[in-house]
Short mmCIF file of C-alpha atoms and ligand atoms in Angstrom, two decimals:
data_model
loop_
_atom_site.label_atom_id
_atom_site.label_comp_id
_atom_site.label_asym_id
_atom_site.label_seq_id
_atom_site.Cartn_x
_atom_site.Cartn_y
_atom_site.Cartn_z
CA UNK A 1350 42.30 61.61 36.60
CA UNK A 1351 41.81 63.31 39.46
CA UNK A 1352 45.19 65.17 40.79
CA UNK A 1353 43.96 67.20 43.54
CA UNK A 1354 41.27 67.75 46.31
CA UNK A 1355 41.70 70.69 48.83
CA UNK A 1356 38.65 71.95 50.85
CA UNK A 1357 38.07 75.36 52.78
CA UNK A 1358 36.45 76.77 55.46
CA UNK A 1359 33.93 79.74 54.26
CA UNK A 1360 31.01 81.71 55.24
CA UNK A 1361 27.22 80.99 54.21
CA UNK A 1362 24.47 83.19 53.85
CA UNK A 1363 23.81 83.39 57.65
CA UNK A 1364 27.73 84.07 58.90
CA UNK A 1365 27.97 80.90 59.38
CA UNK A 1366 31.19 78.60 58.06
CA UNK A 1367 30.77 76.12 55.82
CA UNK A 1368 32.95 73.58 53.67
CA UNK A 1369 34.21 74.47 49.82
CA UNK A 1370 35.96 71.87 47.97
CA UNK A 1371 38.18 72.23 44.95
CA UNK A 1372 38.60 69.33 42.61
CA UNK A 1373 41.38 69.13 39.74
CA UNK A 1374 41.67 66.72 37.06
CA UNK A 1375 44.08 66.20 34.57
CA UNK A 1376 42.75 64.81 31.15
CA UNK A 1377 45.46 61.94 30.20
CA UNK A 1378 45.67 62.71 26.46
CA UNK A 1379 45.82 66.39 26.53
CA UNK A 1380 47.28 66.90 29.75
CA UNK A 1381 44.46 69.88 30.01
CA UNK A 1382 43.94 70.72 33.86
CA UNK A 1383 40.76 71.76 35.22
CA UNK A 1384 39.32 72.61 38.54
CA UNK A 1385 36.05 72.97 39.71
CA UNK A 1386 34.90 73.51 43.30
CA UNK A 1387 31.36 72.90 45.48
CA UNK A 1388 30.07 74.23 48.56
CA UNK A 1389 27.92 72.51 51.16
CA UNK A 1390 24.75 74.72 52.13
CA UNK A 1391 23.33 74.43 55.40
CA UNK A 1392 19.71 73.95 57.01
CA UNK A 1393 17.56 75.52 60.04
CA UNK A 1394 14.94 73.03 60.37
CA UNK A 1395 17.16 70.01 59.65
CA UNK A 1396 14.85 66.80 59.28
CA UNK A 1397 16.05 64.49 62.03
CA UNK A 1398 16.76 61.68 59.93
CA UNK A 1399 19.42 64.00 57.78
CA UNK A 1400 23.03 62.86 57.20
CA UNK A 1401 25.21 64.09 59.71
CA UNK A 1402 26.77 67.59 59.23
CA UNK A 1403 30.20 67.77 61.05
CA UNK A 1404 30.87 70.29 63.41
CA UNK A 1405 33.61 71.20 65.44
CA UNK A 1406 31.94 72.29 68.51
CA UNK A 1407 33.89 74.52 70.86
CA UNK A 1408 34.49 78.27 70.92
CA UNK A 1409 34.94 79.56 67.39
CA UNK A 1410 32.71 80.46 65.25
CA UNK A 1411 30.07 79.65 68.07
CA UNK A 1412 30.79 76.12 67.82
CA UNK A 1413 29.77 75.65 64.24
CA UNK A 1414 33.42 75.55 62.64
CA UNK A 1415 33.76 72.96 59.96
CA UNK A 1416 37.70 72.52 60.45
CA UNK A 1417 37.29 68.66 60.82
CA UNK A 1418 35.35 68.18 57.76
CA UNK A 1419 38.10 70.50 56.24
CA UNK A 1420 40.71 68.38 57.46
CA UNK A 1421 38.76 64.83 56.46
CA UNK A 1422 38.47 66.36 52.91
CA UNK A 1423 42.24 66.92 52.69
CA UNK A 1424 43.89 63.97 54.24
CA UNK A 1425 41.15 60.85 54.36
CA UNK A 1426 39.36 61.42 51.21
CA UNK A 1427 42.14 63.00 49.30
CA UNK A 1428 43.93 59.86 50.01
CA UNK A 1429 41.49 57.70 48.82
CA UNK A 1430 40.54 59.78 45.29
CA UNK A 1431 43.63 60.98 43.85
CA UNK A 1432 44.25 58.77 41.07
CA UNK A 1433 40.95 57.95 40.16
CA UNK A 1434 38.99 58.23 37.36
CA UNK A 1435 36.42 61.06 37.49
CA UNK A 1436 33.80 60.06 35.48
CA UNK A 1437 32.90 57.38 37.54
CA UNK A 1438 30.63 59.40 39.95
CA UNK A 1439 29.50 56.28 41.32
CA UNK A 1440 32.39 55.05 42.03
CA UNK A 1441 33.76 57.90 44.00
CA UNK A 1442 30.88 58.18 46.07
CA UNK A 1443 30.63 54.34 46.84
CA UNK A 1444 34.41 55.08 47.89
CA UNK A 1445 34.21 57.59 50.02
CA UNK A 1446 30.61 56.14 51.80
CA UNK A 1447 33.27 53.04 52.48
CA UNK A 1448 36.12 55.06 53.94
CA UNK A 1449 32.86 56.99 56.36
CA UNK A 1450 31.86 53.69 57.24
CA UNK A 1451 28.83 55.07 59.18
CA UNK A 1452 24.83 54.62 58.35
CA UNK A 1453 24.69 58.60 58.80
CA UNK A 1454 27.85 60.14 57.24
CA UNK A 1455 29.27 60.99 60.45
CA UNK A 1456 32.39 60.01 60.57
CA UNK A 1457 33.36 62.19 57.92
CA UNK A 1458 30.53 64.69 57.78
CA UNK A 1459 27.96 64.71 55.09
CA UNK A 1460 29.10 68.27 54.21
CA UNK A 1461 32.33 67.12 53.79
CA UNK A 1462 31.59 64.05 51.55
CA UNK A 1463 28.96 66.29 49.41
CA UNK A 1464 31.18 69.06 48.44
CA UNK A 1465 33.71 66.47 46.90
CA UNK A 1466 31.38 64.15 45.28
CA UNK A 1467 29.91 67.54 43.61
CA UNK A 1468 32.94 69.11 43.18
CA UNK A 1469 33.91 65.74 40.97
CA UNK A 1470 31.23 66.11 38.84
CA UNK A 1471 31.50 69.39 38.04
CA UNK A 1472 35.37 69.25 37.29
CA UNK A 1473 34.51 65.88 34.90
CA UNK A 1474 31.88 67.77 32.69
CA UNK A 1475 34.27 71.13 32.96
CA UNK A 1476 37.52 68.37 31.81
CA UNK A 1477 34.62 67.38 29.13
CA UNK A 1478 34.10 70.76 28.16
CA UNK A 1479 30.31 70.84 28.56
CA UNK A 1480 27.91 72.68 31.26
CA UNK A 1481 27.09 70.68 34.76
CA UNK A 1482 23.18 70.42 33.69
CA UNK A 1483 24.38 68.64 30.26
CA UNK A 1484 27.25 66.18 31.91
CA UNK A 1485 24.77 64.86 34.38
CA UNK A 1486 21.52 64.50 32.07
CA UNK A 1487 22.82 64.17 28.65
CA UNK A 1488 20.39 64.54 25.87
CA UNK A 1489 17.75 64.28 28.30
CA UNK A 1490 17.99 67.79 29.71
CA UNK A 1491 15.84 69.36 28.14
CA UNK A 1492 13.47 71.29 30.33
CA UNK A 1493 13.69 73.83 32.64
CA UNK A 1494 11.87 73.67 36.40
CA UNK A 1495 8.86 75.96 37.27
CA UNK A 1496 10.47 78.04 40.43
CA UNK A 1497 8.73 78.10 43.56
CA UNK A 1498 9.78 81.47 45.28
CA UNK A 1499 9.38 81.90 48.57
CA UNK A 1500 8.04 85.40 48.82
CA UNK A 1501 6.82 85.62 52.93
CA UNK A 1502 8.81 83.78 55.64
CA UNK A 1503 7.91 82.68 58.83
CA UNK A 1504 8.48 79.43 60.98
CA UNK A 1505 12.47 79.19 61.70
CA UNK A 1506 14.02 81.42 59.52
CA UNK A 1507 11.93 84.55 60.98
CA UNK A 1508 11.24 86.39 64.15
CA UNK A 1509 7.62 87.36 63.23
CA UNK A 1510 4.37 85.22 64.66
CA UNK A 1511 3.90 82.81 61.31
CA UNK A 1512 4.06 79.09 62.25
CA UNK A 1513 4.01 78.09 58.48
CA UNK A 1514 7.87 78.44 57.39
CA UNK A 1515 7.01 79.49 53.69
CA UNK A 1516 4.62 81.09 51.89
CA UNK A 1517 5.44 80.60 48.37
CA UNK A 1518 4.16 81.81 44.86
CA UNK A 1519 4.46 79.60 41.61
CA UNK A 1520 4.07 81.05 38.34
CA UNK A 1521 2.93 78.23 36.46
CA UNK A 1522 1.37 79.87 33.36
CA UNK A 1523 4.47 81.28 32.36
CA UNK A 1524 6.17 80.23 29.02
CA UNK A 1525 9.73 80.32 30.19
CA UNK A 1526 11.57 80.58 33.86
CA UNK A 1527 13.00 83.98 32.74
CA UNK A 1528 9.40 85.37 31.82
CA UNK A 1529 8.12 83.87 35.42
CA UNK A 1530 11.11 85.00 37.29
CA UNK A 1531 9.90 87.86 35.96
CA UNK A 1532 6.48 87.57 37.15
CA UNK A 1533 8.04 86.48 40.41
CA UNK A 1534 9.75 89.48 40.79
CA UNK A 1535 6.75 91.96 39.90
CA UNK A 1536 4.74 90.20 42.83
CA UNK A 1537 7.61 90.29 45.22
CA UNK A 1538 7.92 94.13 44.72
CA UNK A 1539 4.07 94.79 44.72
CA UNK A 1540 3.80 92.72 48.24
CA UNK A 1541 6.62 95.04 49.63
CA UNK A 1542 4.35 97.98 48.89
CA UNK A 1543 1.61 96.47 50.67
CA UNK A 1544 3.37 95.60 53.54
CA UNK A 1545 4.64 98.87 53.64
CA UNK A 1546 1.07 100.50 52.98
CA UNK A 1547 0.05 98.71 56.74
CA UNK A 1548 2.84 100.05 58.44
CA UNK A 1549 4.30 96.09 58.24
CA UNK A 1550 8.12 95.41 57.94
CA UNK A 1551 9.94 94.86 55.08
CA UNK A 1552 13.14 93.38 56.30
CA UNK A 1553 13.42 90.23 55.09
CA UNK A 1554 14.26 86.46 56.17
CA UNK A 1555 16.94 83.97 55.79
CA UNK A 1556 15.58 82.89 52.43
CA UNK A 1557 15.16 86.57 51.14
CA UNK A 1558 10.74 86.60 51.78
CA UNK A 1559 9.51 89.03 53.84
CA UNK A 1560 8.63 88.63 57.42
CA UNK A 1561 5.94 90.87 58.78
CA UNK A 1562 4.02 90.35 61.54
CA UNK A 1563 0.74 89.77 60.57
CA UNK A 1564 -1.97 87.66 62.17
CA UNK A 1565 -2.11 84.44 60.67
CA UNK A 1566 -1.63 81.76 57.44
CA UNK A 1567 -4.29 83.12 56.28
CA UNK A 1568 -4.18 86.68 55.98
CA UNK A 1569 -0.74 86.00 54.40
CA UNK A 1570 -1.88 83.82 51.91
CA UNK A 1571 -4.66 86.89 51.44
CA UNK A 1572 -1.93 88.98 51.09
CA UNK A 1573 0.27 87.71 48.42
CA UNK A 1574 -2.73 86.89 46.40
CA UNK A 1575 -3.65 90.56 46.62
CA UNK A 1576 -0.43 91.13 45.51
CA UNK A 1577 -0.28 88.68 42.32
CA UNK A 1578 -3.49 90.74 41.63
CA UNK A 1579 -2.21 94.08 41.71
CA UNK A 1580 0.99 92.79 39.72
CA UNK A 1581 -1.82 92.19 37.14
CA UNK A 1582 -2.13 88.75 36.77
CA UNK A 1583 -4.48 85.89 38.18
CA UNK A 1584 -4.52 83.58 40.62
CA UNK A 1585 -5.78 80.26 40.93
CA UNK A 1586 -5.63 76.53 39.26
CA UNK A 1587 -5.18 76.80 35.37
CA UNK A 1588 -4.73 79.91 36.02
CA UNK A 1589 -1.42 82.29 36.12
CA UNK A 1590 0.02 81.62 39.62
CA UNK A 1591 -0.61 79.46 42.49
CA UNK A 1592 0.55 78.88 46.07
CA UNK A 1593 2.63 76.75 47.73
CA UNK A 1594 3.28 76.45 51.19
CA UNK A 1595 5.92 74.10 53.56
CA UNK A 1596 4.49 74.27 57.01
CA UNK A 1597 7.87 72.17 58.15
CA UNK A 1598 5.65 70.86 60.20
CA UNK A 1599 8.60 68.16 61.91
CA UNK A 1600 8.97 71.73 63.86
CA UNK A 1601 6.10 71.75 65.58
CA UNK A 1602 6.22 68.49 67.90
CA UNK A 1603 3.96 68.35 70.66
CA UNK A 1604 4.13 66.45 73.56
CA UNK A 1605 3.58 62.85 72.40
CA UNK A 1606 3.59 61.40 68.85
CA UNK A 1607 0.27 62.39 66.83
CA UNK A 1608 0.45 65.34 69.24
CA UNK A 1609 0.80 69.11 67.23
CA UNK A 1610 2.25 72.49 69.21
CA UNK A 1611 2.95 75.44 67.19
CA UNK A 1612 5.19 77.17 68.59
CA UNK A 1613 4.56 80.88 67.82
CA UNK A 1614 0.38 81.07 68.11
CA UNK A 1615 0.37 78.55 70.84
CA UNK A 1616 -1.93 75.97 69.05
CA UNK A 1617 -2.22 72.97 69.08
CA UNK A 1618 -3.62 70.04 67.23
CA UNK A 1619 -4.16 66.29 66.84
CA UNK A 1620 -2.91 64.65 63.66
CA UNK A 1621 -6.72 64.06 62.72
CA UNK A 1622 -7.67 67.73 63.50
CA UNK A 1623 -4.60 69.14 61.43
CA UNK A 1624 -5.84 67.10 58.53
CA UNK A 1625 -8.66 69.00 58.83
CA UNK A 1626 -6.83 72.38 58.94
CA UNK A 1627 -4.94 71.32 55.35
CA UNK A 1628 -8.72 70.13 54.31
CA UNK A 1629 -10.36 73.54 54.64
CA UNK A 1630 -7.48 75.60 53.52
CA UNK A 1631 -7.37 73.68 49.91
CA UNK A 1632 -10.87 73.99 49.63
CA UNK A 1633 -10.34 77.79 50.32
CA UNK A 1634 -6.69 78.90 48.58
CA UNK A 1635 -5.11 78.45 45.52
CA UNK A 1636 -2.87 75.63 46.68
CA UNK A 1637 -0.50 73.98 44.86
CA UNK A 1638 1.10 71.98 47.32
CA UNK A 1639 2.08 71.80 51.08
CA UNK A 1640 5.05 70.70 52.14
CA UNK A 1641 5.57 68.37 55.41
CA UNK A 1642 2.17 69.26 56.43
CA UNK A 1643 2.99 66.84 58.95
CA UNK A 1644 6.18 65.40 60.97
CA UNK A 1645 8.38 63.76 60.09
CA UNK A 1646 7.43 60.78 61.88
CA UNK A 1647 3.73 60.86 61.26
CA UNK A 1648 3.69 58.22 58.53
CA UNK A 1649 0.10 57.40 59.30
CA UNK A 1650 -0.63 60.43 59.54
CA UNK A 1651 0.57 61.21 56.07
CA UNK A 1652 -1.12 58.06 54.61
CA UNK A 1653 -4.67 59.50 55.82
CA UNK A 1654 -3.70 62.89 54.56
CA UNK A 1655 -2.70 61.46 51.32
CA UNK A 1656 -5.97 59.54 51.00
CA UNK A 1657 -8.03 62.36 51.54
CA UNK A 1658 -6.30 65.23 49.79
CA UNK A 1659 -3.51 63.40 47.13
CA UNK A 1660 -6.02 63.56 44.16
CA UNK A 1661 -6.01 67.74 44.76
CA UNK A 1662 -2.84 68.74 45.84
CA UNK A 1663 1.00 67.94 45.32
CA UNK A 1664 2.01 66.71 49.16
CA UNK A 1665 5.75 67.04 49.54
CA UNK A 1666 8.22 64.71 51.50
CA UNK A 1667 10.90 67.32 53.04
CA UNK A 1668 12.16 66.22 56.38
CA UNK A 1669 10.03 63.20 56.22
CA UNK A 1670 11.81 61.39 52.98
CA UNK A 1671 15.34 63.47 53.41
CA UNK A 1672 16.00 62.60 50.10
CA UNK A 1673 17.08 59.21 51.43
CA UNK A 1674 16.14 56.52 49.16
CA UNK A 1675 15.08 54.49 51.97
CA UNK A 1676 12.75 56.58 53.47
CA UNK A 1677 11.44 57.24 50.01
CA UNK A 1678 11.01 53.66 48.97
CA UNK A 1679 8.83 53.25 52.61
CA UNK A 1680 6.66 56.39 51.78
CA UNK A 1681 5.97 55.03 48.61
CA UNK A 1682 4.87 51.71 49.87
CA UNK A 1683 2.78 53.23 52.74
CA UNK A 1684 1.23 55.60 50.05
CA UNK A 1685 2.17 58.97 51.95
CA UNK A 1686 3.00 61.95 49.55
CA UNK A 1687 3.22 62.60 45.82
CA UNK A 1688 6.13 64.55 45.97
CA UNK A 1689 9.89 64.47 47.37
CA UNK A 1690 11.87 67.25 47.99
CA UNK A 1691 15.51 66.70 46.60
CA UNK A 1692 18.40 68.48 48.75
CA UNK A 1693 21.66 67.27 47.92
CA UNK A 1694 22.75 67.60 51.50
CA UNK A 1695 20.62 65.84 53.00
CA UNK A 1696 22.04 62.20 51.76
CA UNK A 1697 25.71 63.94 51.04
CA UNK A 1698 26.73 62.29 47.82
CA UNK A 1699 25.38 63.04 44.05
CA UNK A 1700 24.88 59.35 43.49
CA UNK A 1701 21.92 58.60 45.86
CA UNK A 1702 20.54 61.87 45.43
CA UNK A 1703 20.28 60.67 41.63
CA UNK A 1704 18.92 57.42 42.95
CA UNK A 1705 16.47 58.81 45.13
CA UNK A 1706 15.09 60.92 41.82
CA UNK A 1707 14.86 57.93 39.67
CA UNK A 1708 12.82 56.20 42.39
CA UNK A 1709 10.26 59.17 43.03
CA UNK A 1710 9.64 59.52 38.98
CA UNK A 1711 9.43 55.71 38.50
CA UNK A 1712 6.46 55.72 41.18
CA UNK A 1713 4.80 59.01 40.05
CA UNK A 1714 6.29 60.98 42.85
CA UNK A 1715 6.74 64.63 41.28
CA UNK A 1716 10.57 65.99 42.18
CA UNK A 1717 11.36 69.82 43.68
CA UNK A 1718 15.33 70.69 43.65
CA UNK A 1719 15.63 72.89 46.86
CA UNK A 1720 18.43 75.17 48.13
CA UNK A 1721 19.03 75.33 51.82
CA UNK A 1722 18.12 78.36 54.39
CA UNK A 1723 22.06 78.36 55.60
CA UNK A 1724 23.66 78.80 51.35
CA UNK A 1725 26.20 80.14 49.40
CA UNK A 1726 27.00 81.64 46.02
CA UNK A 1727 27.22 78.18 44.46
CA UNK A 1728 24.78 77.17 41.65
CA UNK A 1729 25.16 73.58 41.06
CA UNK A 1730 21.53 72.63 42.53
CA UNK A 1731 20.44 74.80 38.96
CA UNK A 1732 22.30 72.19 36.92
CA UNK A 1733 20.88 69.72 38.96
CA UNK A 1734 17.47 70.68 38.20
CA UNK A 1735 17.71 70.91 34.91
CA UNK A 1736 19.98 67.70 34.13
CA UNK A 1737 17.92 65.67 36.62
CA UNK A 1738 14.20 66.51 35.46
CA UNK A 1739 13.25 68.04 38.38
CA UNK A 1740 9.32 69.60 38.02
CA UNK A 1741 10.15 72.45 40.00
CA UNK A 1742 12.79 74.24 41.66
CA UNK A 1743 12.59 76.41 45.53
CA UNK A 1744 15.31 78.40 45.88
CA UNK A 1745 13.68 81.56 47.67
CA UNK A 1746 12.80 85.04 46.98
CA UNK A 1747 13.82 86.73 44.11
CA UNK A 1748 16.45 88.93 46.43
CA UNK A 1749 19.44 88.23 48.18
CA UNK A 1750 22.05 87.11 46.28
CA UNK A 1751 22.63 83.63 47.50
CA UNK A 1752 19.17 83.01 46.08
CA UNK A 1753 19.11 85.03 42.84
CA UNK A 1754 22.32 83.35 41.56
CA UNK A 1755 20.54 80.28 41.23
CA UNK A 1756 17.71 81.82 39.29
CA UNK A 1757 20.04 83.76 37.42
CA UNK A 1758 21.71 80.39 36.79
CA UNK A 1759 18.60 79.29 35.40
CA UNK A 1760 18.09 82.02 32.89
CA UNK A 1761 21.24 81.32 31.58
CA UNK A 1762 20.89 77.57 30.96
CA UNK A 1763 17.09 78.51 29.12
CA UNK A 1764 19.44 81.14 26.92
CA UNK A 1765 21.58 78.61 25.78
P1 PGA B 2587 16.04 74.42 55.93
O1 PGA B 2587 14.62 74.80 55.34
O2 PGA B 2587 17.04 74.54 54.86
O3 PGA B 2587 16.20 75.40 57.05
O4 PGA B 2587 15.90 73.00 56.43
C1 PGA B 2587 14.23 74.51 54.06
C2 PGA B 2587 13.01 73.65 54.04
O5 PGA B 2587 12.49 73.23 55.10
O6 PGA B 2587 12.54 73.32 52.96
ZN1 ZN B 2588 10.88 72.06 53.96
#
């Protein structure tokens, strides 16, 4: 039974507040109390068809003080969840998606209604004695998710002149996460040296990559495979890494739909000409995948690139699926993608980001747990992965430690 719910205003990995919930339950037979808590993270290039995060506006904190969510937590949903039993997950959600009353989550604030509804899961499986990754998958968790790390940044979480937002490096001929978060780690340090050969920075980004300002994709694509070689190992399909990128391409909207402009080199293309682009630079690169190679709107666009290029590389649904089921269910009809991105946040409760999973692996869609830019210290999306069967995991560089907890996180569940 859940006894108490009090949330907090804390900091992300930007400076920015966020909301942290703390949920207690008292187990009836034992009269055992335990409390858990969750943290909302926080995106830069928010998909416009997100749930809403509440914001208080104003003059503190810049305007992005999360006092009202704070306050919804600990009167409104409070109200409505003390008492009840924890283990129905669905069942608190469905509750507190009632009390919002709103298509978006913005009556309450999707941050506010996502760090309960986690927060209540993770007290039930700590009341049940038994690790987050375990209470939500049961005997199906069983394998671990091959970690994208986002090694080079550019787009909106960097200064420097790359309109792709991530350049990312996938170590998919490793035996275990910890031996390629290894590997990860290896490359990571060997790119720093080359940057640092040319004179390039080394500071870093919002999701701990580098952010050097170098001439184009390509050369950075050149560059970290340069590095994977000098880290000794190979590059390429079947191979021991490949590359992923996420153009978050919903950021580059031109002046009419179908119309590209990106914003740092000044280009700009038609949908049909950057089909083209992704065309030549599969047949050239490594690539795994690409994320929202196109916006967010572009479903026909993303039907024609599917056509063409869905037999030869993963195509992933960020801002264009936003983990709502909806929006998955019309991708899926339409044929657009092969892959959804699954951030909690995005649809605000546990429940529907479990349904929008189910959907994407009953229609072949492969799943990628993601942090966001904006995060904190929590490390429930590693459970997630894990108990939910994700393929793969982003969750940024190996550095900073926002992002290494969850890989850390990760090792830990493999250990045990
Ligand atoms: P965001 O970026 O968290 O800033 O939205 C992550 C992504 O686009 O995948
Ligand atoms: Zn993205």
């Amino acid at each position: 039974t859940i006894t108490r719910i009090h949330a907090r205003e804390i900091l992300d990995s930007r400076g920015n507040p966020t909301i942290e919930t703390e949920v207690t339950v008292e187990t009836e037979t034992t009269g055992k109390k335990s409390t858990a808590r969750a943290a909302a993270p926080s995106g830069a290039s928010t998909g416009e068809f997100e749930a809403i995060e509440l914001r208080d506006g104003g003059e503190r904190y810049g305007g992005n003080g999360v006092q009202q969510a704070v306050e919804n937590v600990n009167t409104r949903i409070a109200k409505a969840l003390i008492g009840r039993n924890v283990l129905r997950q669905e069942n608190l959600d469905a509750l507190m998606l009632e009390l919002d009353g709103t298509e978006n989550k913005g009556s309450l604030g999707a941050n506010a209604i996502l760090s309960v509804s986690l927060a209540c899961a993770k007290a039930a499986a700590k009341a049940l004695q038994m690790p987050l990754y375990r209470y939500v998958g049961g005997v199906n968790a069983v394998t671990i998710p091959v970690p994208m790390m986002n090694i080079l940044n550019g787009g909106a979480h960097s200064d420097n002149n790359l309109d792709v937002q991530e350049f990312m490096i996938l170590p998919i001929g490793a035996d275990s996460i910890t031996e390629g978060i290894r590997w990860c780690a290896e490359v990571y340090h060997h790119l720093k040296k080359l940057l640092k050969n040319r004179g390039l920075s080394v500071a870093v980004g919002d999701e701990g990559g580098f952010a050097p300002n170098i001439a184009n994709e390509e050369e950075a694509i050149q560059l970290i495979m340069e590095a994977i070689t000098k880290a000794g190992y190979s590059c390429g399909r079947g191979k021991q890494f490949m590359i992923s990128l996420d153009a978050a391409a919903s950021e580059w909207k031109g002046n009419a739909p179908g119309e590209y402009y990106l914003p740092k080199s000044g280009k700009r293309y038609t949908t049909d000409e950057l089909i083209v682009h992704w065309e030549k630079m599969i047949r050239r690169f490594p690539i795994y995948s690409i994320e929202d190679p196109l916006d967010e709107e572009d479903w026909d666009g993303w039907k024609r690139l599917t056509e063409k290029v869905g037999d030869k590389v993963i195509l992933v649904g960020d801002d264009l699926f936003v983990t709502n089921p909806v929006r998955l269910n019309k991708g899926i009809s339409m044929g657009c993608g092969n892959a959804i991105l699954i951030k909690p946040n995005q649809i605000g409760t546990l429940s529907e980001t479990m349904e929008a999973i189910r959907m994407a692996k009953e229609h072949g869609y492969e799943t990628i747990m993601s942090h966001r830019s904006g995060e904190t210290e929590d490390t429930t999306i590693a459970d997630l992965s894990v108990g939910l069967g994700s393929d793969l995991i982003k969750t940024g560089a190996p550095c900073r430690g926002e992002r290494t907890a969850k890989y850390n996180r990760l090792i830990r569940i493999e250990e045990s």
